[in-house]
PDB file of C-alpha atoms in Angstrom:
ATOM      1  CA  MET A  19      15.941   7.335 -72.710  1.00 56.00           C
ATOM      2  CA  LEU A  20      18.411   8.155 -69.876  1.00 56.00           C
ATOM      3  CA  LYS A  21      16.262  11.290 -68.925  1.00 60.00           C
ATOM      4  CA  GLN A  22      13.122   9.120 -68.428  1.00 59.00           C
ATOM      5  CA  LEU A  23      15.019   6.719 -66.142  1.00 55.00           C
ATOM      6  CA  ARG A  24      16.411   9.513 -64.105  1.00 58.00           C
ATOM      7  CA  LYS A  25      12.884  10.975 -63.567  1.00 56.00           C
ATOM      8  CA  ARG A  26      11.501   7.669 -62.288  1.00 57.00           C
ATOM      9  CA  THR A  27      14.261   7.256 -59.680  1.00 62.00           C
ATOM     10  CA  GLU A  28      13.864  10.732 -58.216  1.00 71.00           C
ATOM     11  CA  GLY A  29      11.395  11.373 -55.237  1.00 79.00           C
ATOM     12  CA  PHE A  30       8.815   8.949 -53.779  1.00 83.00           C
ATOM     13  CA  THR A  31       5.879   7.251 -55.420  1.00 88.00           C
ATOM     14  CA  ILE A  32       2.369   7.918 -54.145  1.00 90.00           C
ATOM     15  CA  ILE A  33       2.256   4.390 -52.601  1.00 92.00           C
ATOM     16  CA  GLU A  34       5.321   4.962 -50.561  1.00 91.00           C
ATOM     17  CA  VAL A  35       4.007   8.226 -49.250  1.00 92.00           C
ATOM     18  CA  MET A  36       0.635   6.567 -48.341  1.00 94.00           C
ATOM     19  CA  ILE A  37       2.410   3.704 -46.500  1.00 95.00           C
ATOM     20  CA  VAL A  38       4.389   6.202 -44.480  1.00 95.00           C
ATOM     21  CA  LEU A  39       1.180   8.224 -43.605  1.00 95.00           C
ATOM     22  CA  ALA A  40      -0.618   5.045 -42.720  1.00 96.00           C
ATOM     23  CA  ILE A  41       2.152   3.973 -40.234  1.00 96.00           C
ATOM     24  CA  ALA A  42       2.338   7.444 -38.720  1.00 96.00           C
ATOM     25  CA  GLY A  43      -1.591   7.365 -38.290  1.00 95.00           C
ATOM     26  CA  LEU A  44      -1.311   4.027 -36.628  1.00 95.00           C
ATOM     27  CA  ILE A  45       1.384   5.203 -34.199  1.00 95.00           C
ATOM     28  CA  LEU A  46      -0.734   8.264 -33.366  1.00 94.00           C
ATOM     29  CA  LEU A  47      -3.875   6.105 -32.714  1.00 93.00           C
ATOM     30  CA  ILE A  48      -1.867   3.951 -30.301  1.00 91.00           C
ATOM     31  CA  VAL A  49      -0.550   6.887 -28.415  1.00 90.00           C
ATOM     32  CA  PHE A  50      -4.089   8.511 -28.247  1.00 89.00           C
ATOM     33  CA  LEU A  51      -5.507   5.231 -26.919  1.00 88.00           C
ATOM     34  CA  ALA A  52      -2.805   4.696 -24.296  1.00 88.00           C
ATOM     35  CA  VAL A  53      -2.709   8.117 -22.752  1.00 88.00           C
ATOM     36  CA  PRO A  54      -6.150   7.991 -20.920  1.00 85.00           C
ATOM     37  CA  ALA A  55      -5.293   4.575 -19.519  1.00 85.00           C
ATOM     38  CA  LEU A  56      -2.010   5.974 -18.196  1.00 88.00           C
ATOM     39  CA  GLN A  57      -3.701   8.941 -16.620  1.00 87.00           C
ATOM     40  CA  ARG A  58      -6.318   6.634 -14.977  1.00 86.00           C
ATOM     41  CA  ASN A  59      -3.507   4.451 -13.561  1.00 87.00           C
ATOM     42  CA  SER A  60      -1.766   7.503 -12.186  1.00 88.00           C
ATOM     43  CA  ARG A  61      -4.910   8.659 -10.482  1.00 86.00           C
ATOM     44  CA  ASN A  62      -5.449   5.215  -9.021  1.00 87.00           C
ATOM     45  CA  THR A  63      -2.019   4.865  -7.690  1.00 89.00           C
ATOM     46  CA  ALA A  64      -2.252   8.387  -6.086  1.00 87.00           C
ATOM     47  CA  LEU A  65      -5.544   7.289  -4.358  1.00 87.00           C
ATOM     48  CA  ARG A  66      -4.085   4.022  -3.130  1.00 88.00           C
ATOM     49  CA  ASN A  67      -1.019   5.844  -1.850  1.00 90.00           C
ATOM     50  CA  ALA A  68      -3.270   8.446   0.047  1.00 89.00           C
ATOM     51  CA  ALA A  69      -5.199   5.686   1.660  1.00 88.00           C
ATOM     52  CA  GLY A  70      -1.901   3.999   2.724  1.00 89.00           C
ATOM     53  CA  ASN A  71      -0.601   7.277   4.135  1.00 89.00           C
ATOM     54  CA  VAL A  72      -3.791   7.771   6.132  1.00 89.00           C
ATOM     55  CA  LEU A  73      -3.603   4.281   7.668  1.00 89.00           C
ATOM     56  CA  ALA A  74       0.148   4.895   8.378  1.00 89.00           C
ATOM     57  CA  GLY A  75      -0.830   8.047  10.214  1.00 87.00           C
ATOM     58  CA  VAL A  76      -3.434   6.040  12.197  1.00 88.00           C
ATOM     59  CA  ASN A  77      -0.859   3.480  13.064  1.00 88.00           C
ATOM     60  CA  GLU A  78       1.613   6.293  14.192  1.00 88.00           C
ATOM     61  CA  PHE A  79      -1.251   7.748  16.290  1.00 86.00           C
ATOM     62  CA  ILE A  80      -2.057   4.311  17.912  1.00 85.00           C
ATOM     63  CA  ALA A  81       1.656   3.870  18.624  1.00 86.00           C
ATOM     64  CA  ALA A  82       2.003   7.439  20.335  1.00 83.00           C
ATOM     65  CA  ASN A  83      -1.107   6.866  22.378  1.00 83.00           C
ATOM     66  CA  ASN A  84      -0.460   3.512  23.983  1.00 83.00           C
ATOM     67  CA  GLY A  85      -2.645   1.423  21.584  1.00 82.00           C
ATOM     68  CA  LYS A  86      -5.646   3.790  21.721  1.00 84.00           C
ATOM     69  CA  LEU A  87      -7.484   4.265  18.443  1.00 85.00           C
ATOM     70  CA  PRO A  88      -8.140   7.911  17.347  1.00 85.00           C
ATOM     71  CA  THR A  89     -11.646   9.188  17.710  1.00 82.00           C
ATOM     72  CA  LYS A  90     -11.570  11.096  14.404  1.00 83.00           C
ATOM     73  CA  VAL A  91      -9.773  11.093  11.080  1.00 84.00           C
ATOM     74  CA  GLY A  92     -10.113  14.137   8.776  1.00 78.00           C
ATOM     75  CA  PRO A  93     -11.532  16.210   7.240  1.00 82.00           C
ATOM     76  CA  THR A  94      -8.837  17.060   4.726  1.00 83.00           C
ATOM     77  CA  ALA A  95      -7.391  20.545   4.974  1.00 83.00           C
ATOM     78  CA  ALA A  96      -6.878  22.782   1.921  1.00 84.00           C
ATOM     79  CA  ASP A  97      -3.071  21.844   1.907  1.00 86.00           C
ATOM     80  CA  GLY A  98      -3.833  18.131   1.685  1.00 83.00           C
ATOM     81  CA  THR A  99      -3.055  17.342   5.368  1.00 84.00           C
ATOM     82  CA  VAL A 100      -5.343  15.015   7.213  1.00 85.00           C
ATOM     83  CA  PRO A 101      -5.589  15.376  10.995  1.00 84.00           C
ATOM     84  CA  ILE A 102      -5.774  12.210  12.936  1.00 85.00           C
ATOM     85  CA  GLY A 103      -7.089  12.328  16.453  1.00 82.00           C
ATOM     86  CA  VAL A 104      -8.636  15.154  18.577  1.00 79.00           C
ATOM     87  CA  ALA A 105      -6.961  17.326  21.119  1.00 74.00           C
ATOM     88  CA  PRO A 106      -5.694  16.735  23.797  1.00 71.00           C
ATOM     89  CA  ASP A 107      -4.445  13.378  22.340  1.00 67.00           C
ATOM     90  CA  ASN A 108      -1.228  13.549  20.314  1.00 74.00           C
ATOM     91  CA  ILE A 109      -2.661  14.607  16.931  1.00 80.00           C
ATOM     92  CA  VAL A 110      -0.905  13.080  13.945  1.00 84.00           C
ATOM     93  CA  THR A 111      -1.319  14.382  10.454  1.00 82.00           C
ATOM     94  CA  ALA A 112      -1.042  12.397   7.105  1.00 85.00           C
ATOM     95  CA  LYS A 113      -0.407  13.893   3.726  1.00 81.00           C
ATOM     96  CA  VAL A 114      -2.707  13.201   0.719  1.00 83.00           C
ATOM     97  CA  LYS A 115      -3.051  14.657  -2.719  1.00 82.00           C
ATOM     98  CA  VAL A 116      -4.960  18.009  -2.624  1.00 80.00           C
ATOM     99  CA  GLY A 117      -8.479  17.406  -3.499  1.00 78.00           C
ATOM    100  CA  THR A 118      -8.799  14.072  -1.871  1.00 81.00           C
ATOM    101  CA  THR A 119     -11.586  13.935   0.708  1.00 81.00           C
ATOM    102  CA  VAL A 120     -10.927  11.760   3.796  1.00 83.00           C
ATOM    103  CA  ALA A 121     -13.446  11.333   6.544  1.00 79.00           C
ATOM    104  CA  SER A 122     -14.262   8.937   9.344  1.00 79.00           C
ATOM    105  CA  GLY A 123     -17.338   8.092  11.302  1.00 64.00           C
ATOM    106  CA  ALA A 124     -20.210   5.724  10.732  1.00 55.00           C
ATOM    107  CA  PHE A 125     -19.022   3.812   7.731  1.00 56.00           C
ATOM    108  CA  VAL A 126     -20.402   4.706   4.415  1.00 56.00           C
ATOM    109  CA  PRO A 127     -18.682   3.116   1.448  1.00 58.00           C
ATOM    110  CA  ALA A 128     -16.810   5.699  -0.512  1.00 57.00           C
ATOM    111  CA  ALA A 129     -19.220   6.637  -3.368  1.00 64.00           C
ATOM    112  CA  ALA A 130     -17.209   9.157  -5.309  1.00 73.00           C
ATOM    113  CA  LEU A 131     -13.721   9.071  -6.866  1.00 77.00           C
ATOM    114  CA  GLY A 132     -11.172  10.809  -4.761  1.00 80.00           C
ATOM    115  CA  THR A 133     -12.933  10.025  -1.459  1.00 82.00           C
ATOM    116  CA  ILE A 134     -11.497   7.820   1.256  1.00 84.00           C
ATOM    117  CA  SER A 135     -13.767   6.607   3.992  1.00 84.00           C
ATOM    118  CA  VAL A 136     -11.935   5.473   7.153  1.00 85.00           C
ATOM    119  CA  GLY A 137     -13.684   3.097   9.406  1.00 83.00           C
ATOM    120  CA  LEU A 138     -12.230   3.159  13.124  1.00 85.00           C
ATOM    121  CA  GLY A 139     -12.722  -0.055  14.881  1.00 84.00           C
ATOM    122  CA  GLN A 140     -13.580  -1.709  11.625  1.00 82.00           C
ATOM    123  CA  GLN A 141     -11.918  -4.127   9.337  1.00 82.00           C
ATOM    124  CA  CYS A 142     -12.508  -5.049   5.623  1.00 81.00           C
ATOM    125  CA  ASN A 143     -15.342  -7.447   4.913  1.00 78.00           C
ATOM    126  CA  GLY A 144     -14.691  -7.956   1.241  1.00 73.00           C
ATOM    127  CA  LEU A 145     -14.184  -4.992  -1.026  1.00 64.00           C
ATOM    128  CA  THR A 146     -17.275  -2.944  -0.163  1.00 61.00           C
ATOM    129  CA  ALA A 147     -18.114  -3.370   3.479  1.00 64.00           C
ATOM    130  CA  PHE A 148     -16.614  -3.115   6.989  1.00 72.00           C
ATOM    131  CA  LYS A 149     -17.246  -5.435   9.943  1.00 75.00           C
ATOM    132  CA  ALA A 150     -16.636  -4.597  13.586  1.00 76.00           C
ATOM    133  CA  ASN A 151     -13.224  -5.194  15.150  1.00 74.00           C
ATOM    134  CA  THR A 152     -12.326  -2.941  18.023  1.00 75.00           C
ATOM    135  CA  ARG A 153      -8.562  -3.116  17.313  1.00 80.00           C
ATOM    136  CA  ALA A 154      -8.598  -2.542  13.497  1.00 83.00           C
ATOM    137  CA  VAL A 155      -8.885   0.446  11.201  1.00 86.00           C
ATOM    138  CA  ALA A 156      -9.913   0.128   7.494  1.00 86.00           C
ATOM    139  CA  ALA A 157     -10.182   2.548   4.560  1.00 85.00           C
ATOM    140  CA  SER A 158     -12.552   2.162   1.583  1.00 85.00           C
ATOM    141  CA  PHE A 159     -12.270   3.959  -1.769  1.00 85.00           C
ATOM    142  CA  ASN A 160     -13.118   3.578  -5.368  1.00 83.00           C
ATOM    143  CA  LEU A 161     -10.716   3.241  -8.207  1.00 85.00           C
ATOM    144  CA  GLU A 162     -11.402   4.027 -11.800  1.00 83.00           C
ATOM    145  CA  SER A 163     -11.632   1.109 -14.231  1.00 82.00           C
ATOM    146  CA  GLY A 164     -12.376   1.067 -17.931  1.00 74.00           C
ATOM    147  CA  SER A 165     -15.757   2.421 -19.258  1.00 72.00           C
ATOM    148  CA  ALA A 166     -16.277   4.855 -16.342  1.00 68.00           C
ATOM    149  CA  LYS A 167     -16.939   2.051 -13.853  1.00 77.00           C
ATOM    150  CA  LEU A 168     -15.872   2.120 -10.277  1.00 80.00           C
ATOM    151  CA  ALA A 169     -13.855  -0.534  -8.689  1.00 81.00           C
ATOM    152  CA  PRO A 170     -14.286  -0.575  -4.790  1.00 82.00           C
ATOM    153  CA  GLN A 171     -11.213  -1.297  -2.628  1.00 82.00           C
ATOM    154  CA  CYS A 172     -10.746  -1.796   0.954  1.00 83.00           C
ATOM    155  CA  ILE A 173      -7.471  -1.867   2.888  1.00 84.00           C
ATOM    156  CA  GLU A 174      -6.707  -2.403   6.572  1.00 85.00           C
ATOM    157  CA  SER A 175      -3.920  -1.369   9.019  1.00 80.00           C
TER     158      SER A 175
END
């Protein structure tokens, strides 16, 4: 009788093992669902920071050139630097993540991810458009949201 009792107290039952596996599976599921959202948030933050860096560079250019707006911003160089202004003006550079496209000119809302459109002499008119303002500079870009949708953003200096 004692041998039977000892056998029953050694090891785990099938139910205990199944509960442990179910809990481990649930934890893995949560991790796999959270990782893409964290990556998306990281990319969105990098793009917001890049747009802010470009506008800070534009403000630096304006300060160095007695309030004059630059005539050109971009295009982005291979090393992630963005030239602001055209010679002989004091050209300023801004640093963005390599692979980010920055360009100015006639405003076209940024259509692709990783693209920043800079409107010189423009200000934000909502999230998706610019309106004329000779003393302002605005940047438009798209952020990723869930379900592969784009969320347009516009910031001003």
